[in-house]
Amino acid sequence: MTELKTHTLEVPGCVLHYDVREAAAGTGPILLMIGSPMGADGFVTLAGHFQDRTLVTYDPRGIGRSTRTDGAAESTPDLHADDLHRLIGALGGGPVDIFASSGGAVNGLALVARHPEQVRTLVAHEPPAAQTLPDREQALAAVVDIRDTYEREGVGPAMMKFFAITGLRGEVPADFADQPTQDPADFGLPTQDDGSRDDPLLGQNLMTCTHHVHDFDALRAASTRIVVGVGAESEGELAHRAGVAVAERLGTKPVTFPSHHGGFLGDEFGMRGDPDAFAVTLRQTLAE
């Protein structure tokens, strides 16, 4: 693999930063890896397993190096999809293969609904598409409570509620907002509110990502091959259940990937998955 090269792309309201690892003699189209609110730094380990592919990672708007210039407080999946459309255009127009994780999977689905000609295969791993759940009213209300907690108390208390809902197995209870949570200090999170409200997850993407209504008619009609992935260790969790529901709406069955919601991670964020086995499954899925 050749040296990683960083580029910038001006899009409306933001300057995107993206990294290209160009294979000297690779096969297949460009492989684009996207997350949200995770940036390019979350794919370092997984990228090492695809040195035969020209691989691109990027920081979504408002995250990492991709600074916003519009002053907006939120980013919608459709806005991220437009950024991705422009990024793929800068890479030659596609079609590309995409591995998309979590909120990135929501954004990837939004891209394919609007620009299917740019994507050959989309692997959407555990999209937190709460609107597809049978308990969507409770799930969406819980997300609103997390956002309200963030606005009222800051990052620490809101993240504890975020951890509670993402780790919950089974339907979201109607009384989620009233349930006790752990002390943020136990997780190394701030206990005092610093007054900032620009957190990429809690402030910018949480509400818009989970509340996004997917265009399943467009997705089912798309020329793109869409594969939904779910984690072997995350059964019952919100993102896993949503992944199953999205696959059902598409008329397909989800592919089970090793490990948990972040199963492709190495030591990037202290929640290591099984990246070696994950990469094997991803390679097989892209090749089918």
PDB file of C-alpha atoms in Angstrom:
ATOM      1  CA  MET A   1       0.000   0.000   0.000  1.00  0.00           C
ATOM      2  CA  THR A   2       1.258   3.433  -0.893  1.00  0.00           C
ATOM      3  CA  GLU A   3       1.533   6.256   1.592  1.00  0.00           C
ATOM      4  CA  LEU A   4      -1.684   7.744   2.960  1.00  0.00           C
ATOM      5  CA  LYS A   5      -2.448  11.076   1.313  1.00  0.00           C
ATOM      6  CA  THR A   6      -4.812  13.619   2.827  1.00  0.00           C
ATOM      7  CA  HIS A   7      -6.966  15.865   0.672  1.00  0.00           C
ATOM      8  CA  THR A   8      -9.588  18.542   1.251  1.00  0.00           C
ATOM      9  CA  LEU A   9     -12.862  19.168  -0.523  1.00  0.00           C
ATOM     10  CA  GLU A  10     -14.942  22.313  -0.176  1.00  0.00           C
ATOM     11  CA  VAL A  11     -18.649  21.554   0.039  1.00  0.00           C
ATOM     12  CA  PRO A  12     -21.465  23.928   0.964  1.00  0.00           C
ATOM     13  CA  GLY A  13     -20.936  24.904   4.598  1.00  0.00           C
ATOM     14  CA  CYS A  14     -17.855  22.780   5.280  1.00  0.00           C
ATOM     15  CA  VAL A  15     -14.342  21.791   4.262  1.00  0.00           C
ATOM     16  CA  LEU A  16     -14.142  17.990   4.231  1.00  0.00           C
ATOM     17  CA  HIS A  17     -10.879  16.182   4.927  1.00  0.00           C
ATOM     18  CA  TYR A  18     -10.404  12.733   3.429  1.00  0.00           C
ATOM     19  CA  ASP A  19      -7.564  10.233   3.240  1.00  0.00           C
ATOM     20  CA  VAL A  20      -6.628   8.028   0.292  1.00  0.00           C
ATOM     21  CA  ARG A  21      -4.617   4.839   0.656  1.00  0.00           C
ATOM     22  CA  GLU A  22      -3.934   3.952  -2.953  1.00  0.00           C
ATOM     23  CA  ALA A  23      -3.146   0.333  -3.784  1.00  0.00           C
ATOM     24  CA  ALA A  24      -0.364  -0.054  -6.314  1.00  0.00           C
ATOM     25  CA  ALA A  25      -2.008  -2.990  -8.060  1.00  0.00           C
ATOM     26  CA  GLY A  26      -5.406  -3.418  -6.495  1.00  0.00           C
ATOM     27  CA  THR A  27      -8.554  -5.042  -7.756  1.00  0.00           C
ATOM     28  CA  GLY A  28     -12.108  -3.807  -7.653  1.00  0.00           C
ATOM     29  CA  PRO A  29     -13.490  -0.304  -7.242  1.00  0.00           C
ATOM     30  CA  ILE A  30     -12.513   2.171  -4.544  1.00  0.00           C
ATOM     31  CA  LEU A  31     -13.566   1.065  -1.070  1.00  0.00           C
ATOM     32  CA  LEU A  32     -14.962   3.975   0.964  1.00  0.00           C
ATOM     33  CA  MET A  33     -15.368   3.536   4.721  1.00  0.00           C
ATOM     34  CA  ILE A  34     -17.736   5.897   6.516  1.00  0.00           C
ATOM     35  CA  GLY A  35     -18.879   6.398  10.087  1.00  0.00           C
ATOM     36  CA  SER A  36     -20.817   9.012  12.031  1.00  0.00           C
ATOM     37  CA  PRO A  37     -20.020  10.570  14.374  1.00  0.00           C
ATOM     38  CA  MET A  38     -16.823   8.545  14.041  1.00  0.00           C
ATOM     39  CA  GLY A  39     -14.258   9.923  11.627  1.00  0.00           C
ATOM     40  CA  ALA A  40     -11.415   8.417   9.646  1.00  0.00           C
ATOM     41  CA  ASP A  41      -9.423   7.575  12.774  1.00  0.00           C
ATOM     42  CA  GLY A  42     -11.818   4.733  13.595  1.00  0.00           C
ATOM     43  CA  PHE A  43     -10.942   2.741  10.475  1.00  0.00           C
ATOM     44  CA  VAL A  44      -7.169   2.512  10.827  1.00  0.00           C
ATOM     45  CA  THR A  45      -7.134  -1.146  11.886  1.00  0.00           C
ATOM     46  CA  LEU A  46      -9.746  -2.282   9.356  1.00  0.00           C
ATOM     47  CA  ALA A  47      -7.991  -0.416   6.546  1.00  0.00           C
ATOM     48  CA  GLY A  48      -4.889  -2.510   7.131  1.00  0.00           C
ATOM     49  CA  HIS A  49      -6.819  -5.590   6.027  1.00  0.00           C
ATOM     50  CA  PHE A  50      -7.591  -4.159   2.580  1.00  0.00           C
ATOM     51  CA  GLN A  51      -4.207  -3.224   1.207  1.00  0.00           C
ATOM     52  CA  ASP A  52      -5.168  -4.623  -2.190  1.00  0.00           C
ATOM     53  CA  ARG A  53      -7.914  -2.016  -2.563  1.00  0.00           C
ATOM     54  CA  THR A  54      -7.646   1.732  -2.998  1.00  0.00           C
ATOM     55  CA  LEU A  55      -9.262   2.786   0.240  1.00  0.00           C
ATOM     56  CA  VAL A  56     -10.763   6.129   1.252  1.00  0.00           C
ATOM     57  CA  THR A  57     -11.796   7.339   4.702  1.00  0.00           C
ATOM     58  CA  TYR A  58     -13.070  10.767   5.703  1.00  0.00           C
ATOM     59  CA  ASP A  59     -14.149  12.964   8.581  1.00  0.00           C
ATOM     60  CA  PRO A  60     -17.850  13.857   8.209  1.00  0.00           C
ATOM     61  CA  ARG A  61     -18.779  17.512   8.465  1.00  0.00           C
ATOM     62  CA  GLY A  62     -18.289  18.966  11.926  1.00  0.00           C
ATOM     63  CA  ILE A  63     -16.190  15.980  13.030  1.00  0.00           C
ATOM     64  CA  GLY A  64     -12.431  15.781  13.435  1.00  0.00           C
ATOM     65  CA  ARG A  65     -10.653  17.819  10.771  1.00  0.00           C
ATOM     66  CA  SER A  66     -13.778  18.640   8.744  1.00  0.00           C
ATOM     67  CA  THR A  67     -14.660  22.043  10.113  1.00  0.00           C
ATOM     68  CA  ARG A  68     -18.016  23.639   9.414  1.00  0.00           C
ATOM     69  CA  THR A  69     -18.226  27.095   7.921  1.00  0.00           C
ATOM     70  CA  ASP A  70     -22.012  27.489   8.032  1.00  0.00           C
ATOM     71  CA  GLY A  71     -22.418  27.774  11.812  1.00  0.00           C
ATOM     72  CA  ALA A  72     -25.256  25.229  11.765  1.00  0.00           C
ATOM     73  CA  ALA A  73     -25.892  23.189  14.908  1.00  0.00           C
ATOM     74  CA  GLU A  74     -27.052  19.946  13.289  1.00  0.00           C
ATOM     75  CA  SER A  75     -26.218  17.725  10.334  1.00  0.00           C
ATOM     76  CA  THR A  76     -28.911  15.610   8.691  1.00  0.00           C
ATOM     77  CA  PRO A  77     -28.390  12.283   6.899  1.00  0.00           C
ATOM     78  CA  ASP A  78     -29.431  13.975   3.651  1.00  0.00           C
ATOM     79  CA  LEU A  79     -26.764  16.635   4.185  1.00  0.00           C
ATOM     80  CA  HIS A  80     -24.137  13.960   4.878  1.00  0.00           C
ATOM     81  CA  ALA A  81     -25.373  12.111   1.778  1.00  0.00           C
ATOM     82  CA  ASP A  82     -24.821  15.209  -0.335  1.00  0.00           C
ATOM     83  CA  ASP A  83     -21.290  15.500   1.078  1.00  0.00           C
ATOM     84  CA  LEU A  84     -20.649  11.865   0.146  1.00  0.00           C
ATOM     85  CA  HIS A  85     -22.078  12.444  -3.325  1.00  0.00           C
ATOM     86  CA  ARG A  86     -19.609  15.292  -3.819  1.00  0.00           C
ATOM     87  CA  LEU A  87     -16.740  13.273  -2.325  1.00  0.00           C
ATOM     88  CA  ILE A  88     -17.352  10.349  -4.684  1.00  0.00           C
ATOM     89  CA  GLY A  89     -17.495  12.858  -7.522  1.00  0.00           C
ATOM     90  CA  ALA A  90     -14.059  14.128  -6.515  1.00  0.00           C
ATOM     91  CA  LEU A  91     -12.810  10.526  -6.522  1.00  0.00           C
ATOM     92  CA  GLY A  92     -13.909  10.035 -10.120  1.00  0.00           C
ATOM     93  CA  GLY A  93     -17.650   9.563  -9.769  1.00  0.00           C
ATOM     94  CA  GLY A  94     -17.766   5.885  -8.840  1.00  0.00           C
ATOM     95  CA  PRO A  95     -19.294   3.468  -8.596  1.00  0.00           C
ATOM     96  CA  VAL A  96     -17.524   2.703  -5.315  1.00  0.00           C
ATOM     97  CA  ASP A  97     -17.985   0.063  -2.662  1.00  0.00           C
ATOM     98  CA  ILE A  98     -18.931   1.387   0.773  1.00  0.00           C
ATOM     99  CA  PHE A  99     -18.579  -0.044   4.240  1.00  0.00           C
ATOM    100  CA  ALA A 100     -20.690   2.116   6.538  1.00  0.00           C
ATOM    101  CA  SER A 101     -20.909   1.859  10.315  1.00  0.00           C
ATOM    102  CA  SER A 102     -23.638   3.035  12.695  1.00  0.00           C
ATOM    103  CA  GLY A 103     -24.679   6.586  11.819  1.00  0.00           C
ATOM    104  CA  GLY A 104     -22.514   6.225   8.730  1.00  0.00           C
ATOM    105  CA  ALA A 105     -24.810   3.372   7.666  1.00  0.00           C
ATOM    106  CA  VAL A 106     -27.802   5.705   7.950  1.00  0.00           C
ATOM    107  CA  ASN A 107     -25.951   8.252   5.819  1.00  0.00           C
ATOM    108  CA  GLY A 108     -24.923   5.569   3.322  1.00  0.00           C
ATOM    109  CA  LEU A 109     -28.544   4.488   2.894  1.00  0.00           C
ATOM    110  CA  ALA A 110     -29.540   8.126   2.356  1.00  0.00           C
ATOM    111  CA  LEU A 111     -26.836   8.397  -0.323  1.00  0.00           C
ATOM    112  CA  VAL A 112     -27.986   5.277  -2.170  1.00  0.00           C
ATOM    113  CA  ALA A 113     -31.609   6.440  -2.087  1.00  0.00           C
ATOM    114  CA  ARG A 114     -30.540   9.593  -3.955  1.00  0.00           C
ATOM    115  CA  HIS A 115     -27.497   8.513  -6.001  1.00  0.00           C
ATOM    116  CA  PRO A 116     -27.523   4.727  -6.498  1.00  0.00           C
ATOM    117  CA  GLU A 117     -25.388   5.032  -9.626  1.00  0.00           C
ATOM    118  CA  GLN A 118     -22.422   6.054  -7.454  1.00  0.00           C
ATOM    119  CA  VAL A 119     -22.392   2.924  -5.286  1.00  0.00           C
ATOM    120  CA  ARG A 120     -21.864  -0.646  -6.441  1.00  0.00           C
ATOM    121  CA  THR A 121     -22.234  -2.317  -3.018  1.00  0.00           C
ATOM    122  CA  LEU A 122     -23.216  -0.744   0.294  1.00  0.00           C
ATOM    123  CA  VAL A 123     -22.554  -2.733   3.455  1.00  0.00           C
ATOM    124  CA  ALA A 124     -24.606  -0.940   6.114  1.00  0.00           C
ATOM    125  CA  HIS A 125     -23.511  -2.241   9.511  1.00  0.00           C
ATOM    126  CA  GLU A 126     -26.014  -1.717  12.343  1.00  0.00           C
ATOM    127  CA  PRO A 127     -27.748   1.502  11.265  1.00  0.00           C
ATOM    128  CA  PRO A 128     -29.588   2.986  14.296  1.00  0.00           C
ATOM    129  CA  ALA A 129     -32.709   3.525  12.188  1.00  0.00           C
ATOM    130  CA  ALA A 130     -35.098   3.879  15.111  1.00  0.00           C
ATOM    131  CA  GLN A 131     -38.037   4.751  12.862  1.00  0.00           C
ATOM    132  CA  THR A 132     -38.105   1.125  11.639  1.00  0.00           C
ATOM    133  CA  LEU A 133     -38.533  -0.411  15.100  1.00  0.00           C
ATOM    134  CA  PRO A 134     -41.841  -1.778  16.418  1.00  0.00           C
ATOM    135  CA  ASP A 135     -41.149   0.235  19.592  1.00  0.00           C
ATOM    136  CA  ARG A 136     -40.182   3.353  17.630  1.00  0.00           C
ATOM    137  CA  GLU A 137     -42.295   5.710  19.738  1.00  0.00           C
ATOM    138  CA  GLN A 138     -40.474   4.699  22.928  1.00  0.00           C
ATOM    139  CA  ALA A 139     -37.101   4.642  21.173  1.00  0.00           C
ATOM    140  CA  LEU A 140     -37.524   8.086  19.644  1.00  0.00           C
ATOM    141  CA  ALA A 141     -38.814   9.491  22.931  1.00  0.00           C
ATOM    142  CA  ALA A 142     -35.727   8.114  24.679  1.00  0.00           C
ATOM    143  CA  VAL A 143     -33.488   9.864  22.143  1.00  0.00           C
ATOM    144  CA  VAL A 144     -35.354  13.118  22.742  1.00  0.00           C
ATOM    145  CA  ASP A 145     -34.753  12.647  26.473  1.00  0.00           C
ATOM    146  CA  ILE A 146     -31.023  12.162  25.862  1.00  0.00           C
ATOM    147  CA  ARG A 147     -30.939  15.361  23.831  1.00  0.00           C
ATOM    148  CA  ASP A 148     -32.926  17.227  26.502  1.00  0.00           C
ATOM    149  CA  THR A 149     -30.519  15.958  29.152  1.00  0.00           C
ATOM    150  CA  TYR A 150     -27.603  17.201  27.081  1.00  0.00           C
ATOM    151  CA  GLU A 151     -29.136  20.649  26.688  1.00  0.00           C
ATOM    152  CA  ARG A 152     -29.995  20.792  30.372  1.00  0.00           C
ATOM    153  CA  GLU A 153     -26.975  19.142  32.046  1.00  0.00           C
ATOM    154  CA  GLY A 154     -24.192  18.731  29.504  1.00  0.00           C
ATOM    155  CA  VAL A 155     -22.145  15.848  28.116  1.00  0.00           C
ATOM    156  CA  GLY A 156     -21.628  13.580  31.145  1.00  0.00           C
ATOM    157  CA  PRO A 157     -25.237  12.891  32.180  1.00  0.00           C
ATOM    158  CA  ALA A 158     -26.393  12.701  28.561  1.00  0.00           C
ATOM    159  CA  MET A 159     -23.717  10.148  27.649  1.00  0.00           C
ATOM    160  CA  MET A 160     -24.776   7.936  30.541  1.00  0.00           C
ATOM    161  CA  LYS A 161     -28.277   7.815  29.084  1.00  0.00           C
ATOM    162  CA  PHE A 162     -26.795   7.198  25.635  1.00  0.00           C
ATOM    163  CA  PHE A 163     -24.802   4.250  26.992  1.00  0.00           C
ATOM    164  CA  ALA A 164     -27.972   2.969  28.666  1.00  0.00           C
ATOM    165  CA  ILE A 165     -30.026   2.921  25.475  1.00  0.00           C
ATOM    166  CA  THR A 166     -27.293   1.547  23.219  1.00  0.00           C
ATOM    167  CA  GLY A 167     -26.563  -1.293  25.643  1.00  0.00           C
ATOM    168  CA  LEU A 168     -30.207  -2.094  26.305  1.00  0.00           C
ATOM    169  CA  ARG A 169     -31.352  -5.462  24.969  1.00  0.00           C
ATOM    170  CA  GLY A 170     -34.984  -5.601  23.968  1.00  0.00           C
ATOM    171  CA  GLU A 171     -37.622  -2.957  23.517  1.00  0.00           C
ATOM    172  CA  VAL A 172     -37.091   0.498  24.974  1.00  0.00           C
ATOM    173  CA  PRO A 173     -39.295   0.973  28.065  1.00  0.00           C
ATOM    174  CA  ALA A 174     -41.783   3.821  28.138  1.00  0.00           C
ATOM    175  CA  ASP A 175     -40.271   5.076  31.394  1.00  0.00           C
ATOM    176  CA  PHE A 176     -36.698   5.253  30.033  1.00  0.00           C
ATOM    177  CA  ALA A 177     -36.381   8.925  30.971  1.00  0.00           C
ATOM    178  CA  ASP A 178     -37.136   8.179  34.620  1.00  0.00           C
ATOM    179  CA  GLN A 179     -34.700   5.312  35.078  1.00  0.00           C
ATOM    180  CA  PRO A 180     -31.546   5.910  37.168  1.00  0.00           C
ATOM    181  CA  THR A 181     -28.176   6.096  35.446  1.00  0.00           C
ATOM    182  CA  GLN A 182     -24.597   5.578  36.575  1.00  0.00           C
ATOM    183  CA  ASP A 183     -22.226   8.316  37.655  1.00  0.00           C
ATOM    184  CA  PRO A 184     -20.391   9.834  34.647  1.00  0.00           C
ATOM    185  CA  ALA A 185     -17.184   9.848  36.714  1.00  0.00           C
ATOM    186  CA  ASP A 186     -17.213   6.040  36.689  1.00  0.00           C
ATOM    187  CA  PHE A 187     -16.617   6.227  32.929  1.00  0.00           C
ATOM    188  CA  GLY A 188     -14.136   9.059  32.991  1.00  0.00           C
ATOM    189  CA  LEU A 189     -16.737  11.531  31.764  1.00  0.00           C
ATOM    190  CA  PRO A 190     -17.154  15.076  33.086  1.00  0.00           C
ATOM    191  CA  THR A 191     -19.500  15.562  35.998  1.00  0.00           C
ATOM    192  CA  GLN A 192     -19.602  19.338  35.599  1.00  0.00           C
ATOM    193  CA  ASP A 193     -21.285  21.094  32.690  1.00  0.00           C
ATOM    194  CA  ASP A 194     -18.756  23.203  30.778  1.00  0.00           C
ATOM    195  CA  GLY A 195     -21.518  25.050  28.940  1.00  0.00           C
ATOM    196  CA  SER A 196     -20.556  23.896  25.445  1.00  0.00           C
ATOM    197  CA  ARG A 197     -23.199  22.376  23.210  1.00  0.00           C
ATOM    198  CA  ASP A 198     -21.189  21.403  20.133  1.00  0.00           C
ATOM    199  CA  ASP A 199     -20.671  17.695  20.782  1.00  0.00           C
ATOM    200  CA  PRO A 200     -20.627  15.862  17.400  1.00  0.00           C
ATOM    201  CA  LEU A 201     -22.814  13.036  18.671  1.00  0.00           C
ATOM    202  CA  LEU A 202     -25.162  14.611  21.186  1.00  0.00           C
ATOM    203  CA  GLY A 203     -25.502  18.023  19.614  1.00  0.00           C
ATOM    204  CA  GLN A 204     -25.030  17.491  15.917  1.00  0.00           C
ATOM    205  CA  ASN A 205     -26.127  14.015  14.794  1.00  0.00           C
ATOM    206  CA  LEU A 206     -28.071  12.041  17.396  1.00  0.00           C
ATOM    207  CA  MET A 207     -31.550  13.398  16.741  1.00  0.00           C
ATOM    208  CA  THR A 208     -31.334  13.665  12.968  1.00  0.00           C
ATOM    209  CA  CYS A 209     -29.743  10.245  12.524  1.00  0.00           C
ATOM    210  CA  THR A 210     -32.196   8.254  14.629  1.00  0.00           C
ATOM    211  CA  HIS A 211     -35.264  10.170  13.448  1.00  0.00           C
ATOM    212  CA  HIS A 212     -34.415   9.909   9.732  1.00  0.00           C
ATOM    213  CA  VAL A 213     -37.212   8.359   7.652  1.00  0.00           C
ATOM    214  CA  HIS A 214     -35.635   6.157   4.996  1.00  0.00           C
ATOM    215  CA  ASP A 215     -36.990   6.019   1.452  1.00  0.00           C
ATOM    216  CA  PHE A 216     -37.411   2.265   1.158  1.00  0.00           C
ATOM    217  CA  ASP A 217     -39.137   2.513  -2.211  1.00  0.00           C
ATOM    218  CA  ALA A 218     -36.036   4.195  -3.634  1.00  0.00           C
ATOM    219  CA  LEU A 219     -33.710   1.776  -1.845  1.00  0.00           C
ATOM    220  CA  ARG A 220     -35.539  -1.292  -3.140  1.00  0.00           C
ATOM    221  CA  ALA A 221     -35.460   0.133  -6.672  1.00  0.00           C
ATOM    222  CA  ALA A 222     -31.775   1.100  -6.497  1.00  0.00           C
ATOM    223  CA  SER A 223     -29.195  -0.519  -8.754  1.00  0.00           C
ATOM    224  CA  THR A 224     -26.895  -0.683  -5.716  1.00  0.00           C
ATOM    225  CA  ARG A 225     -26.490  -3.992  -3.957  1.00  0.00           C
ATOM    226  CA  ILE A 226     -27.387  -3.249  -0.313  1.00  0.00           C
ATOM    227  CA  VAL A 227     -26.229  -5.603   2.439  1.00  0.00           C
ATOM    228  CA  VAL A 228     -27.229  -4.954   6.041  1.00  0.00           C
ATOM    229  CA  GLY A 229     -24.811  -6.210   8.692  1.00  0.00           C
ATOM    230  CA  VAL A 230     -25.470  -6.953  12.353  1.00  0.00           C
ATOM    231  CA  GLY A 231     -23.116  -7.952  15.156  1.00  0.00           C
ATOM    232  CA  ALA A 232     -22.958 -11.479  16.526  1.00  0.00           C
ATOM    233  CA  GLU A 233     -22.612 -10.118  20.067  1.00  0.00           C
ATOM    234  CA  SER A 234     -25.127  -7.277  19.863  1.00  0.00           C
ATOM    235  CA  GLU A 235     -28.373  -9.182  19.368  1.00  0.00           C
ATOM    236  CA  GLY A 236     -31.266  -7.357  21.010  1.00  0.00           C
ATOM    237  CA  GLU A 237     -29.544  -3.976  21.063  1.00  0.00           C
ATOM    238  CA  LEU A 238     -31.221  -1.038  19.320  1.00  0.00           C
ATOM    239  CA  ALA A 239     -28.826  -0.809  16.352  1.00  0.00           C
ATOM    240  CA  HIS A 240     -28.919  -4.587  15.824  1.00  0.00           C
ATOM    241  CA  ARG A 241     -32.718  -4.652  15.954  1.00  0.00           C
ATOM    242  CA  ALA A 242     -32.882  -1.702  13.576  1.00  0.00           C
ATOM    243  CA  GLY A 243     -30.507  -3.455  11.186  1.00  0.00           C
ATOM    244  CA  VAL A 244     -32.768  -6.501  11.123  1.00  0.00           C
ATOM    245  CA  ALA A 245     -35.787  -4.253  10.526  1.00  0.00           C
ATOM    246  CA  VAL A 246     -34.065  -2.382   7.676  1.00  0.00           C
ATOM    247  CA  ALA A 247     -33.124  -5.667   5.995  1.00  0.00           C
ATOM    248  CA  GLU A 248     -36.712  -6.864   6.312  1.00  0.00           C
ATOM    249  CA  ARG A 249     -38.002  -3.680   4.690  1.00  0.00           C
ATOM    250  CA  LEU A 250     -35.529  -4.247   1.846  1.00  0.00           C
ATOM    251  CA  GLY A 251     -36.670  -7.847   1.425  1.00  0.00           C
ATOM    252  CA  THR A 252     -33.290  -9.287   2.402  1.00  0.00           C
ATOM    253  CA  LYS A 253     -31.690 -11.019   5.351  1.00  0.00           C
ATOM    254  CA  PRO A 254     -28.909  -9.392   7.380  1.00  0.00           C
ATOM    255  CA  VAL A 255     -25.375 -10.751   7.361  1.00  0.00           C
ATOM    256  CA  THR A 256     -23.965 -11.507  10.802  1.00  0.00           C
ATOM    257  CA  PHE A 257     -20.530 -10.015  11.409  1.00  0.00           C
ATOM    258  CA  PRO A 258     -18.181 -11.072  14.213  1.00  0.00           C
ATOM    259  CA  SER A 259     -18.172  -9.209  17.518  1.00  0.00           C
ATOM    260  CA  HIS A 260     -20.228  -6.178  18.556  1.00  0.00           C
ATOM    261  CA  HIS A 261     -21.405  -2.814  17.201  1.00  0.00           C
ATOM    262  CA  GLY A 262     -17.783  -1.719  16.771  1.00  0.00           C
ATOM    263  CA  GLY A 263     -16.531  -5.162  15.829  1.00  0.00           C
ATOM    264  CA  PHE A 264     -14.070  -3.801  13.246  1.00  0.00           C
ATOM    265  CA  LEU A 265     -12.216  -1.688  15.815  1.00  0.00           C
ATOM    266  CA  GLY A 266      -8.698  -2.402  16.989  1.00  0.00           C
ATOM    267  CA  ASP A 267      -7.301  -0.283  19.782  1.00  0.00           C
ATOM    268  CA  GLU A 268      -8.608   3.024  18.408  1.00  0.00           C
ATOM    269  CA  PHE A 269     -11.089   3.806  21.170  1.00  0.00           C
ATOM    270  CA  GLY A 270     -10.616   1.204  23.886  1.00  0.00           C
ATOM    271  CA  MET A 271     -13.566  -0.978  22.809  1.00  0.00           C
ATOM    272  CA  ARG A 272     -11.733  -3.542  20.730  1.00  0.00           C
ATOM    273  CA  GLY A 273     -13.728  -5.880  18.563  1.00  0.00           C
ATOM    274  CA  ASP A 274     -12.465  -8.737  16.415  1.00  0.00           C
ATOM    275  CA  PRO A 275     -11.088  -6.850  13.400  1.00  0.00           C
ATOM    276  CA  ASP A 276      -9.319  -9.846  11.844  1.00  0.00           C
ATOM    277  CA  ALA A 277     -12.478 -11.941  11.652  1.00  0.00           C
ATOM    278  CA  PHE A 278     -14.597  -8.900  10.827  1.00  0.00           C
ATOM    279  CA  ALA A 279     -12.394  -8.112   7.829  1.00  0.00           C
ATOM    280  CA  VAL A 280     -12.750 -11.682   6.533  1.00  0.00           C
ATOM    281  CA  THR A 281     -16.551 -11.421   6.622  1.00  0.00           C
ATOM    282  CA  LEU A 282     -16.498  -7.964   5.020  1.00  0.00           C
ATOM    283  CA  ARG A 283     -14.231  -9.176   2.219  1.00  0.00           C
ATOM    284  CA  GLN A 284     -16.489 -12.155   1.567  1.00  0.00           C
ATOM    285  CA  THR A 285     -19.559  -9.937   1.588  1.00  0.00           C
ATOM    286  CA  LEU A 286     -18.099  -7.457  -0.876  1.00  0.00           C
ATOM    287  CA  ALA A 287     -17.002 -10.281  -3.190  1.00  0.00           C
ATOM    288  CA  GLU A 288     -20.381 -12.009  -3.430  1.00  0.00           C
TER     289      GLU A 288
END
